Every structure is written in C-alpha cells, then in structure tokens.
C-alpha cells in the first residue's frame, strides 16, 4: 500500500498538533527576511591576491539580487592579523587593507541599499586581537594596571604560579589561558591571539557602544553578534565541574567526516552528549548549562545596553550567535529589551531525520515566540560542515540538502543561507599543509577545523579558481569537486540547486500561501512530516524515509526532486497548496 502524508485537510482545519511562530504585530524586515551570509575571504576577490574583498562583494551584488535575498551578512572585514580568519579584531572601527577601505565599504552599503538589500555586519564583543592597541598596552603596563583590567589577567596556581588559574579549555583546543612574560595569565576562550575582554570594565562597555554607533551612523542595518552568549564570566572564574567542558559550547568546529556519525569537540574531547549520530552524522551540541564559560546571567545586561543603542536607529537589528541549547535559557536572549533575534542552531544540530527536524522546529518556534521574537532558521555557516556533507555526501547528501532547504524556506520567520549553500557545495577537505583554522594547531593536528566549509566560491569556468580571483592562487584551495557546481553552470540548468533556491525564495516572497506566523503539523508516515502555514495555507512535506510517499491532493508549487509516478521520492520535500 502506498504510504501517504495523510489527514491534510483541503481547507484550513484542525491538525494534530501546532507550533506557534508569531512575528511581532508590525513585522519589520528582519522578521521575515531571507538573508545571505557572505564569508568575505571566500566570496569574490577583486584584486588578484586570492582573498575575497569588499569590492569583490560589491561586484557581485547583482547575483544576490538574482538570488532574491533581502539581506546580506558580511563576516569581519576589520584590521586583523587573521589568527582566526578575521574574528581576531585589531580595530573594530576600521577595514583591513586586504579587504579594501572604508570608502569601499561605504560604496558597498550604498550600492546594496540601491538594490533594496539590507547589510548586517559582525561585531565581536567577547574578545579582541592580541594586536589591538589595548592588549599591546596591557602587556606593556604590567600587572594591576588599568590597561590590564580591560582583559582577564590572573595569577596562576601553585607556589610559582605556573599552573593556569582554572581548568577551562579553549574552544579551539588546549587550555584557555596563556602566560605572559611577567608570569600572569590571560584568558582566551578561543585562540591565544584572541584575549577575552573584561566586561566588568567600563571602557569595554563604552568601546562597544562607540563601535555600534560608528557603523550605524554609516548606514548599516544591523549586527550579527559573535559569541553573544559569551562576554560575561562568572565571579571568581571558578573551575568547570567535571564533564561540563566536553562539548565546546560553540559552533561545532568539527571534523568534516560527519557522515561517519562521529562528532568530536574542538577541545579534542569526545562529544559524549552529541546528537545521535545516526546515518546522517551529528554535531557537537551547544553549551551545557553547567559550562561556566558561557551563558552567564551577566550577559543580559550587555545585551540591554546594545538594545538601547540600536533602538535609536529605527529599522536596525541585532542577530545573536547564541549556542545555548536549553530553549528557556535561549529565549532569555530574545526578551523585548535584548537581542532582536538569534540564530537558532537546532536544525544545524539535527541529522536528516523527520522527527529530529520536527523537534528542532518546535523547540525553536516555542523559544522565540515565548518572548515575542521570531525564529531565524539556519542550516549552515562558516563554522559547521556543509549540509551536503553532513547528510552523507554525494547524491544522497545533495538530495537531502535540497529537501532541507525547502523545509527551511517554508517556515515562518527569517532564514539565512551561507554562501555556496545555494549551489549545494559540499565541504571538501583541505590538505594538511594548507589548513588555516587555528583548531588544527591547537588540537595537535587531531582536529582539522572548519576550512573545508570555507573554500572559495566557484563562479565560472571549468578549472580552479573558477572566476573567484584573477590571481594565481587562493587563500584556501578551490577544489576540483566544484567544477560542475559553478554559478555559471547552474544558472543554465533548470534543475540545479541554484535555480531551486531562486524559485523557492521568489515563491516565498510573492506567493500569499506563505503568509501567517503559525504552522500546524499533520499526521504522516514514519520518516516523513508535513506542516501547513496557517495564514496562507502552504503545505510543506518532507520525505526523510526510504520509500516514496503519496502527496495530498493539491497543486504542487515546487519539489526538491522530480516526483516519481506522482509520489514524493525519498530524501525530498515538496511545497503544495491543498
Ligand atoms: C564564532 C565565529 O562564527 C567563529 O568563526 C569564530 O571562530 C568564533 N566565534 C570566535 O570569534
């Protein structure tokens, strides 16, 4: 007997269960936008040095228009020694020469706005570069100085202070403390080149406010806030209870061999609590509540300060990177006087599994709406293995990634795509001698880090670097595997992932079936699900099982794979209007 998504009414009616996904009454742009993350180093290079840059982005805004997204999030372009690919910021109000100039940035914002695109940029309030003037001054000024008080310097343990002040580990592996010449230690939750700021110091607060205003005054539309669950540290910096540092509390920083179903934390420890690995692999989960490094209550006052500043700039928004898995604790970041929005990583943390996806969607919806916010869906970013790879790689991984995109884009709320996701790019492993992620060195060459998901965008042509640069080399290799996945090729192929995403975004923007802020779930065979948007009536069905399923009657708007005898094949999703 054919399995079918059953009980889908032809007119809106009661369903078996419902999740509420409510946007604020007047819905500003950021509550429904499809955003696009540009990883600046890997998007497009204009000057031949093999590193993506601001003019490169500006030259490709037409592509974003073609794609149909409404916002672009640009990763850090600030002056940086690049110990962590720009997340080690030496000057939060400047531009690194390798990316261009302030004028390039102004031109980019103006051009984006002309095209109706909002521009969101990163701020990095948890730490700075060790090359920032503040940290250089802190080293020079010595122990007990006001300069050192902007960071977290402490004396070590033991009679000679030679042991770190506590047992915290760095997200990138190894201890979270480094010792300086005069014997003191400083805290860095990430690389040693990224000293953590002391958020009990007034200069640190004033500096972030200055940075926010600097960019808002230049016309930016908002901020993605890096490690938004970091910043505040517990009084006395106590040792972490045993076992609480096993999961990194941060993006996965994973190996890319996730299809094997083994996840390992960036600190080198086994991710014992990782999501069920299963056939689709898993990722390291968010911070456990007891991990003292993250999600300390003091962080909320910092978000309130940020909100007060942003509220002076109508239309501007904040989007937090909050790796906190407990939905109630996650929701605290979204209270009306804190972040406007936060990425919900529950889909990223889920294998390709209908039950797990449904749980992720429900928990995200409840968390955000319990405090009057709305979810921001994401399947991918520069810190995690690409979906195609997470879901098993090859044709199956691609099919699943396409299906997942349709699920994501059917949901009420905002959604962010990561550059190259719209091309169905897989993560491709980088040779040892080309690896750049600090995780590689910090883990003693046991964790390859995130480079495999950060490779240059393939634009055109049959050979590397596929139009990414006119130079001879690229900062990470452009792999042979991308030859058939270029933008140029996919534009010409009606069945390409790029054209699937374009069509999906266009439908989502223009078709009234996508209205409404709530979804209802329907009965469906095991391994499958279907939900309906209660406002406009769009139905999204996912078949994550292994045999085809019959779809309910209705007109099919879009499918991630061709129907087979009118049925939805395995590893596919469909949009329809009953
Ligand atoms: C999160 C960023 O996404 C990641 O790339 C970076 O390494 C850490 N925060 C530290 O800034």
Coordinates of C-alpha atoms and ligand atoms in Angstrom, one line a residue:
X1 CA 0.0 0.0 0.0
X2 CA 1.3 3.4 -0.8
X3 CA 2.3 5.4 2.2
X4 CA 0.8 8.9 2.2
X5 CA 1.0 12.1 4.1
X6 CA -2.5 11.8 5.4
X7 CA -5.0 14.0 7.1
X8 CA -4.0 17.1 5.3
X9 CA -7.3 18.9 5.0
X10 CA -8.1 20.7 1.8
X11 CA -9.2 23.7 3.7
X12 CA -7.6 25.0 6.8
X13 CA -8.8 23.0 9.7
X14 CA -7.7 21.4 12.9
X15 CA -4.4 19.5 12.8
X16 CA -2.9 17.0 15.1
X17 CA -0.6 19.5 16.8
X18 CA 0.5 23.0 16.3
X19 CA 3.5 25.2 16.8
X20 CA 3.1 28.9 17.2
X21 CA 5.6 31.0 15.3
X22 CA 4.5 34.6 15.8
X23 CA 6.2 37.6 14.5
X24 CA 5.7 41.0 16.1
X25 CA 2.4 42.7 15.2
X26 CA 4.1 45.1 12.8
X27 CA 6.6 42.9 11.1
X28 CA 9.9 44.7 10.4
X29 CA 12.1 43.5 7.5
X30 CA 14.3 41.3 9.7
X31 CA 11.4 39.1 10.9
X32 CA 10.8 37.5 7.6
X33 CA 13.9 38.2 5.5
X34 CA 15.9 35.6 3.7
X35 CA 19.5 36.7 4.5
X36 CA 22.7 35.6 2.8
X37 CA 25.9 35.2 4.7
X38 CA 29.0 36.4 2.8
X39 CA 32.1 34.9 4.2
X40 CA 34.3 37.7 2.9
X41 CA 37.5 35.8 2.4
X42 CA 35.8 33.3 0.2
X43 CA 33.2 35.2 -1.8
X44 CA 34.9 37.1 -4.6
X45 CA 38.3 38.6 -5.0
X46 CA 38.7 41.8 -6.9
X47 CA 42.5 42.5 -6.7
X48 CA 44.1 39.2 -7.5
X49 CA 45.5 38.4 -4.1
X50 CA 43.4 35.3 -3.7
X51 CA 41.4 36.7 -0.7
X52 CA 37.8 37.8 -1.2
X53 CA 37.3 41.5 -0.5
X54 CA 34.7 44.4 -0.3
X55 CA 34.9 45.4 -4.0
X56 CA 34.5 41.7 -4.8
X57 CA 31.2 41.7 -2.9
X58 CA 30.1 44.9 -4.5
X59 CA 30.8 43.5 -7.9
X60 CA 28.5 40.5 -7.2
X61 CA 25.5 42.3 -5.6
X62 CA 23.7 41.6 -8.9
X63 CA 24.0 37.9 -8.0
X64 CA 22.3 38.4 -4.7
X65 CA 19.5 40.3 -6.4
X66 CA 19.1 37.4 -8.8
X67 CA 19.0 35.0 -5.9
X68 CA 16.3 37.2 -4.4
X69 CA 17.6 37.5 -0.8
X70 CA 16.7 40.6 1.2
X71 CA 19.7 41.0 3.4
X72 CA 23.4 40.2 3.4
X73 CA 25.5 39.5 6.4
X74 CA 29.2 40.2 5.9
X75 CA 31.7 38.5 8.1
X76 CA 34.5 40.5 9.7
X77 CA 36.5 42.9 7.5
X78 CA 38.2 44.7 10.3
X79 CA 42.0 45.1 10.6
X80 CA 43.2 41.8 11.9
X81 CA 46.3 39.6 11.9
X82 CA 43.9 36.8 10.8
X83 CA 44.7 34.3 13.5
X84 CA 41.1 33.3 13.3
X85 CA 40.2 34.5 9.8
X86 CA 39.2 38.0 11.0
X87 CA 37.4 37.1 14.2
X88 CA 40.6 38.4 15.9
X89 CA 39.8 42.1 15.6
X90 CA 42.6 44.6 16.0
X91 CA 40.5 47.7 15.3
X92 CA 36.7 47.4 15.5
X93 CA 36.2 50.6 13.5
X94 CA 38.5 50.1 10.6
X95 CA 38.9 47.9 7.5
X96 CA 41.8 45.5 6.9
X97 CA 43.7 46.6 3.8
X98 CA 43.4 43.1 2.4
X99 CA 39.7 43.6 2.2
X100 CA 39.7 47.2 0.9
X101 CA 39.0 50.6 2.5
X102 CA 36.3 52.4 4.4
X103 CA 35.3 54.0 1.1
X104 CA 34.9 50.6 -0.4
X105 CA 32.6 49.7 2.4
X106 CA 30.6 52.9 2.0
X107 CA 30.2 52.2 -1.7
X108 CA 29.1 48.7 -0.9
X109 CA 26.4 49.8 1.5
X110 CA 25.1 52.5 -0.8
X111 CA 25.0 50.0 -3.7
X112 CA 23.3 47.3 -1.6
X113 CA 20.7 49.8 -0.4
X114 CA 20.0 50.9 -4.0
X115 CA 19.2 47.3 -4.7
X116 CA 16.9 47.0 -1.7
X117 CA 19.4 44.8 0.2
X118 CA 19.9 45.3 3.9
X119 CA 23.5 45.0 5.2
X120 CA 24.3 43.3 8.5
X121 CA 27.9 43.1 9.8
X122 CA 29.6 41.2 12.6
X123 CA 30.7 42.7 15.9
X124 CA 33.0 40.7 18.1
X125 CA 32.4 41.8 21.7
X126 CA 33.8 38.8 23.6
X127 CA 37.4 39.2 22.6
X128 CA 39.9 41.3 20.6
X129 CA 43.0 40.5 18.7
X130 CA 46.2 40.4 20.7
X131 CA 47.4 43.1 18.3
X132 CA 44.7 45.5 19.4
X133 CA 46.3 48.6 20.9
X134 CA 44.5 47.8 24.2
X135 CA 46.2 44.4 24.6
X136 CA 49.6 45.7 23.5
X137 CA 49.2 48.4 26.1
X138 CA 48.0 45.9 28.7
X139 CA 51.2 43.8 28.2
X140 CA 53.4 46.8 28.5
X141 CA 51.7 48.3 31.5
X142 CA 52.1 45.3 33.7
X143 CA 50.1 43.6 36.5
X144 CA 47.5 45.6 38.4
X145 CA 47.3 48.3 35.7
X146 CA 44.1 49.9 34.4
X147 CA 45.2 48.7 30.9
X148 CA 45.3 45.0 32.1
X149 CA 41.9 45.4 33.7
X150 CA 40.3 45.6 30.2
X151 CA 41.2 41.9 29.9
X152 CA 41.1 38.9 32.2
X153 CA 44.6 38.7 33.6
X154 CA 45.1 36.5 36.7
X155 CA 47.9 35.0 38.6
X156 CA 48.4 31.3 38.1
X157 CA 48.0 28.5 40.6
X158 CA 50.8 26.8 42.5
X159 CA 53.6 28.4 44.6
X160 CA 55.3 29.7 41.5
X161 CA 52.0 30.5 39.7
X162 CA 53.0 28.1 36.9
X163 CA 49.6 26.4 36.6
X164 CA 46.6 28.1 34.8
X165 CA 44.2 30.0 37.1
X166 CA 41.4 27.5 36.3
X167 CA 40.7 24.4 34.3
X168 CA 38.9 26.0 31.4
X169 CA 39.7 24.8 27.9
X170 CA 39.8 26.9 24.7
X171 CA 37.1 26.1 22.1
X172 CA 39.9 25.6 19.7
X173 CA 41.7 23.1 21.9
X174 CA 44.2 23.3 24.7
X175 CA 44.0 25.5 27.8
X176 CA 42.0 28.7 27.8
X177 CA 44.9 30.5 29.4
X178 CA 48.3 31.8 28.1
X179 CA 51.1 33.1 30.3
X180 CA 52.9 36.4 29.6
X181 CA 56.5 37.4 30.4
X182 CA 55.8 38.7 33.9
X183 CA 54.2 35.4 34.9
X184 CA 50.5 36.4 34.8
X185 CA 48.0 34.5 32.7
X186 CA 45.2 35.9 30.4
X187 CA 42.0 34.2 29.4
X188 CA 41.2 33.4 25.8
X189 CA 38.2 31.2 25.2
X190 CA 39.3 30.9 21.6
X191 CA 42.9 31.3 20.2
X192 CA 45.7 32.8 22.4
X193 CA 45.6 35.6 19.8
X194 CA 42.0 36.4 20.9
X195 CA 42.2 37.6 24.5
X196 CA 38.8 37.8 26.2
X197 CA 37.7 41.2 27.3
X198 CA 36.7 42.0 30.9
X199 CA 33.1 43.0 30.8
X200 CA 33.3 44.4 34.4
X201 CA 35.4 47.2 32.9
X202 CA 33.6 50.4 31.9
X203 CA 36.0 51.1 29.0
X204 CA 34.8 47.8 27.4
X205 CA 31.2 48.9 27.5
X206 CA 31.9 52.4 26.2
X207 CA 34.0 51.0 23.3
X208 CA 31.3 48.6 22.1
X209 CA 28.8 51.5 22.2
X210 CA 31.2 53.6 20.2
X211 CA 31.6 50.8 17.6
X212 CA 27.9 50.2 17.2
X213 CA 27.2 53.9 16.6
X214 CA 30.2 54.2 14.3
X215 CA 28.7 51.6 11.9
X216 CA 25.0 52.5 12.4
X217 CA 25.9 56.1 11.5
X218 CA 27.4 54.9 8.3
X219 CA 24.1 53.3 7.3
X220 CA 24.5 49.6 8.3
X221 CA 21.2 47.8 9.1
X222 CA 22.3 45.7 12.0
X223 CA 24.8 43.4 13.6
X224 CA 25.4 39.7 13.9
X225 CA 26.8 39.5 17.4
X226 CA 29.6 37.0 17.7
X227 CA 29.6 34.6 20.7
X228 CA 26.6 36.6 22.1
X229 CA 26.4 34.1 24.9
X230 CA 30.0 34.8 25.9
X231 CA 31.3 38.1 27.3
X232 CA 30.1 37.8 30.9
X233 CA 32.2 35.5 33.1
X234 CA 31.2 34.1 36.5
X235 CA 32.5 35.7 39.6
X236 CA 35.9 34.4 40.6
X237 CA 36.3 32.4 37.4
X238 CA 35.7 29.0 39.1
X239 CA 36.8 25.7 37.8
X240 CA 34.4 24.0 35.5
X241 CA 32.7 21.0 37.1
X242 CA 33.9 17.7 35.6
X243 CA 32.4 16.9 32.3
X244 CA 30.9 20.3 31.5
X245 CA 33.6 21.3 29.0
X246 CA 33.2 18.1 27.0
X247 CA 31.0 20.0 24.5
X248 CA 32.6 23.1 23.2
X249 CA 29.6 25.4 23.8
X250 CA 30.4 26.9 20.4
X251 CA 29.9 26.0 16.9
X252 CA 30.9 22.6 16.2
X253 CA 34.3 23.4 15.0
X254 CA 34.0 19.8 13.8
X255 CA 35.6 17.3 11.6
X256 CA 34.0 17.2 8.3
X257 CA 33.8 13.4 8.2
X258 CA 30.4 13.8 9.9
X259 CA 28.8 11.2 7.7
X260 CA 30.6 8.6 9.8
X261 CA 28.5 9.8 12.7
X262 CA 31.3 10.7 15.0
X263 CA 31.4 14.1 16.4
X264 CA 34.4 15.4 18.3
X265 CA 34.5 18.7 20.2
X266 CA 37.1 21.2 19.2
X267 CA 38.8 20.9 22.5
X268 CA 39.7 17.4 21.5
X269 CA 37.4 15.7 23.9
X270 CA 34.8 13.2 22.8
X271 CA 31.4 14.8 22.4
X272 CA 29.7 12.3 24.6
X273 CA 26.4 14.2 24.6
X274 CA 26.4 14.9 20.9
X275 CA 23.2 14.5 19.0
X276 CA 22.5 11.0 17.9
X277 CA 25.0 10.5 15.2
X278 CA 22.9 8.2 13.1
X279 CA 23.4 7.8 9.4
X280 CA 23.4 11.5 8.9
X281 CA 26.1 12.4 11.3
X282 CA 25.8 14.7 14.2
X283 CA 27.5 17.8 15.6
X284 CA 28.7 18.9 18.9
X285 CA 25.8 20.3 20.9
X286 CA 25.5 23.7 22.4
X287 CA 26.9 24.6 25.8
X288 CA 25.6 22.5 28.7
X289 CA 24.1 24.7 31.3
X290 CA 26.8 24.0 33.8
X291 CA 29.7 25.1 31.5
X292 CA 30.9 28.3 33.3
X293 CA 32.5 29.7 30.2
X294 CA 29.2 30.6 28.5
X295 CA 25.7 31.8 29.1
X296 CA 26.3 33.6 32.4
X297 CA 23.5 35.8 33.6
X298 CA 25.5 38.9 33.5
X299 CA 25.5 38.8 29.7
X300 CA 21.9 40.0 29.6
X301 CA 22.8 43.5 30.9
X302 CA 25.3 43.8 28.0
X303 CA 22.5 42.9 25.5
X304 CA 20.3 45.5 27.1
X305 CA 22.9 48.2 26.6
X306 CA 23.3 47.1 23.0
X307 CA 19.5 47.2 22.5
X308 CA 19.3 50.8 23.9
X309 CA 21.8 51.9 21.3
X310 CA 20.1 50.1 18.4
X311 CA 16.7 51.4 19.4
X312 CA 18.0 54.9 18.5
X313 CA 18.3 53.7 14.9
X314 CA 14.9 52.7 13.5
X315 CA 15.0 49.6 11.3
X316 CA 18.3 48.4 12.7
X317 CA 18.5 44.9 14.2
X318 CA 20.7 42.5 16.1
X319 CA 21.2 38.8 15.3
X320 CA 23.0 36.9 18.0
X321 CA 25.1 33.8 17.7
X322 CA 23.7 32.0 20.7
X323 CA 24.8 28.4 21.1
X324 CA 22.6 27.7 24.0
X325 CA 20.5 24.5 23.6
X326 CA 18.1 24.9 26.5
X327 CA 15.1 26.6 24.9
X328 CA 14.3 28.6 28.1
X329 CA 17.7 29.9 28.5
X330 CA 18.0 30.6 24.8
X331 CA 14.7 32.6 24.9
X332 CA 16.2 34.9 27.6
X333 CA 18.4 36.5 25.0
X334 CA 15.3 37.5 23.0
X335 CA 13.4 39.3 25.6
X336 CA 12.0 42.6 24.3
X337 CA 14.9 44.7 25.7
X338 CA 17.6 42.4 24.5
X339 CA 18.5 40.9 21.1
X340 CA 16.0 41.3 18.3
X341 CA 16.8 37.8 17.0
X342 CA 19.3 35.0 17.4
X343 CA 20.3 32.2 15.1
X344 CA 18.6 29.0 16.2
X345 CA 21.1 26.2 15.6
X346 CA 18.7 23.4 16.3
X347 CA 18.4 22.5 12.6
X348 CA 22.1 22.6 12.3
X349 CA 22.4 20.2 15.2
X350 CA 19.8 17.8 13.7
X351 CA 20.6 14.9 11.5
X352 CA 18.4 14.5 8.4
X353 CA 15.6 12.9 10.3
X354 CA 11.9 13.9 10.2
X355 CA 11.4 13.5 13.9
X356 CA 14.5 15.4 14.8
X357 CA 13.7 18.2 12.4
X358 CA 10.2 18.5 13.8
X359 CA 11.5 18.7 17.3
X360 CA 14.0 21.3 16.3
X361 CA 11.4 23.4 14.6
X362 CA 9.0 23.1 17.5
X363 CA 11.6 24.0 20.1
X364 CA 12.9 26.9 18.1
X365 CA 9.4 28.2 17.5
X366 CA 8.5 28.0 21.1
X367 CA 11.7 29.5 22.4
X368 CA 11.5 32.6 20.1
X369 CA 7.8 33.2 20.4
X370 CA 7.6 32.8 24.1
X371 CA 9.3 36.2 24.4
X372 CA 7.7 37.8 21.3
X373 CA 10.5 37.3 18.9
X374 CA 10.6 35.0 15.8
X375 CA 13.0 32.2 14.8
X376 CA 15.9 32.7 12.5
X377 CA 16.4 29.4 10.7
X378 CA 19.8 28.3 9.5
X379 CA 21.3 25.1 8.2
X380 CA 24.8 26.2 7.6
X381 CA 27.5 28.7 8.2
X382 CA 31.3 29.0 8.1
X383 CA 31.7 27.1 11.4
X384 CA 30.0 23.8 10.6
X385 CA 30.3 21.1 7.9
X386 CA 28.1 22.0 4.9
X387 CA 24.7 20.2 4.8
X388 CA 25.5 18.1 1.7
X389 CA 28.4 16.6 3.7
X390 CA 26.6 16.4 7.0
X391 CA 23.8 14.5 5.4
X392 CA 26.0 11.8 3.9
X393 CA 27.7 13.5 0.9
X394 CA 27.3 12.6 -2.8
X395 CA 24.0 12.4 -4.5
X396 CA 22.1 11.5 -1.3
X397 CA 23.7 14.3 0.6
X398 CA 22.8 16.7 -2.1
X399 CA 19.2 15.5 -2.3
X400 CA 18.8 15.9 1.5
X401 CA 20.4 19.3 1.5
X402 CA 17.9 20.4 -1.2
X403 CA 15.0 19.0 0.7
X404 CA 16.2 20.7 3.9
X405 CA 16.4 24.0 2.1
X406 CA 12.7 23.7 1.1
X407 CA 11.8 22.9 4.7
X408 CA 13.8 25.9 6.0
X409 CA 12.4 28.3 3.4
X410 CA 8.8 27.2 4.1
X411 CA 8.9 28.1 7.7
X412 CA 7.7 31.4 9.1
X413 CA 10.4 33.7 10.4
X414 CA 13.7 34.7 8.9
X415 CA 16.2 32.3 7.3
X416 CA 19.9 32.7 6.5
X417 CA 21.8 30.9 3.7
X418 CA 25.6 30.6 3.8
X419 CA 27.4 31.4 0.6
X420 CA 27.6 28.4 -1.6
X421 CA 24.7 26.6 0.1
X422 CA 22.6 27.7 -2.8
X423 CA 25.0 25.8 -5.0
X424 CA 24.8 22.7 -3.0
X425 CA 28.5 22.8 -2.3
X426 CA 29.9 20.0 -0.2
X427 CA 32.7 20.6 2.3
X428 CA 35.9 19.5 0.7
X429 CA 38.9 18.5 2.9
X430 CA 42.0 20.8 2.6
X431 CA 45.5 19.2 2.5
X432 CA 47.3 19.4 5.8
X433 CA 49.8 21.9 4.7
X434 CA 47.1 24.3 3.5
X435 CA 45.0 24.3 6.6
X436 CA 44.4 27.7 8.2
X437 CA 41.9 27.1 11.0
X438 CA 43.7 27.6 14.4
X439 CA 41.9 24.4 15.6
X440 CA 44.4 22.4 13.5
X441 CA 47.4 23.6 15.5
X442 CA 45.6 23.9 18.8
X443 CA 44.4 20.4 18.7
X444 CA 47.8 19.0 18.0
X445 CA 46.7 18.1 14.5
X446 CA 43.8 16.0 15.6
X447 CA 41.0 18.3 14.5
X448 CA 41.0 19.7 11.0
X449 CA 38.7 22.6 11.9
X450 CA 36.4 24.5 9.6
X451 CA 38.4 25.2 6.5
X452 CA 36.6 22.5 4.4
X453 CA 33.4 24.7 4.6
X454 CA 35.2 27.9 3.7
X455 CA 36.5 27.3 0.2
X456 CA 36.3 30.0 -2.5
X457 CA 33.0 30.4 -4.3
X458 CA 33.0 28.8 -7.8
X459 CA 31.7 31.4 -10.1
X460 CA 32.5 30.3 -13.6
X461 CA 34.8 28.3 -15.9
X462 CA 35.9 24.7 -15.7
X463 CA 39.1 25.0 -13.6
X464 CA 40.1 26.4 -10.3
X465 CA 39.8 29.2 -9.2
X466 CA 36.5 29.3 -11.1
X467 CA 36.4 33.0 -11.5
X468 CA 36.9 33.7 -7.8
X469 CA 40.1 35.7 -8.5
X470 CA 42.3 36.7 -11.4
X471 CA 45.3 35.8 -9.3
X472 CA 47.2 32.5 -9.5
X473 CA 46.3 31.2 -6.1
X474 CA 43.6 31.4 -3.5
X475 CA 43.8 31.5 0.3
X476 CA 42.3 28.1 0.6
X477 CA 42.3 25.8 -2.4
X478 CA 39.4 25.9 -4.9
X479 CA 38.7 22.1 -5.3
X480 CA 38.2 20.1 -8.4
X481 CA 34.9 18.9 -6.9
X482 CA 33.4 22.4 -7.6
X483 CA 33.9 22.3 -11.4
X484 CA 30.4 21.1 -12.0
X485 CA 28.8 23.3 -9.4
X486 CA 29.7 26.8 -10.6
X487 CA 27.2 29.6 -10.7
X488 CA 27.6 29.8 -14.4
X489 CA 26.7 26.1 -14.9
X490 CA 23.9 26.1 -12.5
X491 CA 22.2 29.2 -14.0
X492 CA 21.9 27.3 -17.2
X493 CA 20.5 24.2 -15.6
X494 CA 16.8 24.4 -14.8
X495 CA 17.1 21.5 -12.3
X496 CA 20.1 23.0 -10.4
X497 CA 20.2 23.7 -6.7
X498 CA 20.8 27.4 -7.5
X499 CA 17.6 27.5 -9.6
X500 CA 15.7 25.6 -6.9
X501 CA 16.7 28.1 -4.3
X502 CA 15.9 31.1 -6.6
X503 CA 12.5 29.8 -7.3
X504 CA 11.9 29.0 -3.6
X505 CA 12.9 32.4 -2.5
X506 CA 10.7 34.0 -5.2
X507 CA 7.7 32.0 -4.2
X508 CA 8.3 32.7 -0.5
X509 CA 8.4 36.4 -1.2
X510 CA 5.5 36.7 -3.6
X511 CA 3.0 33.9 -3.0
X512 CA 0.4 34.6 -0.4
X513 CA 0.4 31.0 0.6
X514 CA 3.5 31.8 2.6
X515 CA 1.7 34.3 4.9
X516 CA 1.0 33.7 8.5
X517 CA 3.1 33.2 11.5
X518 CA 2.0 29.8 12.7
X519 CA 2.3 26.3 11.5
X520 CA 0.3 23.1 12.1
X521 CA 1.6 19.6 11.8
X522 CA -0.2 16.7 10.2
X523 CA -0.1 13.0 10.5
X524 CA 2.5 11.5 8.2
X525 CA 4.1 8.1 7.8
X526 CA 7.2 7.4 9.8
X527 CA 10.2 9.2 8.5
X528 CA 8.1 11.9 7.0
X529 CA 6.3 15.1 8.1
X530 CA 4.1 17.7 6.7
X531 CA 3.2 21.1 8.1
X532 CA 0.9 23.9 6.9
X533 CA 1.3 27.6 7.3
X534 CA -1.9 28.6 8.9
X535 CA -2.1 32.0 7.3
X536 CA -1.7 31.3 3.6
X537 CA -2.1 27.5 3.6
X538 CA 1.2 26.4 2.1
X539 CA 1.9 22.8 2.9
X540 CA 5.5 21.6 3.1
X541 CA 6.0 17.8 3.1
X542 CA 9.3 16.1 3.8
X543 CA 10.2 12.5 3.0
X544 CA 13.2 11.6 5.0
X545 CA 12.3 7.9 4.8
X546 CA 13.4 5.5 2.2
X547 CA 10.3 4.8 0.1
X548 CA 8.2 7.2 -2.0
X549 CA 5.1 8.7 -0.4
X550 CA 1.8 9.9 -1.9
X551 CA 1.2 13.6 -1.6
X552 CA -2.2 15.0 -0.5
X553 CA -4.3 16.5 -3.3
X554 CA -3.4 20.0 -4.3
X555 CA -1.4 21.9 -6.6
X556 CA 2.3 21.3 -6.3
X557 CA 4.3 24.5 -6.3
X558 CA 7.8 23.2 -6.0
X559 CA 9.7 20.0 -5.3
X560 CA 13.3 19.4 -4.4
X561 CA 13.4 16.3 -6.7
X562 CA 11.1 15.2 -9.5
X563 CA 8.0 13.3 -8.4
X564 CA 8.0 9.6 -9.3
X565 CA 4.7 8.5 -10.6
X566 CA 3.2 11.5 -8.8
X567 CA 4.8 10.5 -5.5
X568 CA 7.5 12.2 -3.4
X569 CA 10.7 10.2 -3.5
X570 CA 12.9 9.6 -0.5
X571 CA 15.2 12.5 0.6
X572 CA 12.9 15.0 -1.0
X573 CA 10.5 17.8 0.0
X574 CA 7.5 19.4 -1.7
X575 CA 5.6 22.6 -1.4
X576 CA 1.9 22.5 -2.4
X577 CA -1.3 24.3 -1.9
X578 CA -4.2 22.0 -1.0
Ligands
LIG1 C1 32.1 32.4 16.2 C2 32.5 32.6 14.8 O1 31.5 32.3 13.9 C3 33.7 31.8 14.6 O2 34.1 31.7 13.2 C4 34.8 32.3 15.5 O3 36.0 31.5 15.4 C5 34.4 32.4 16.9 N1 33.1 32.9 17.1 C6 35.3 33.3 17.7 O4 35.2 34.6 17.3

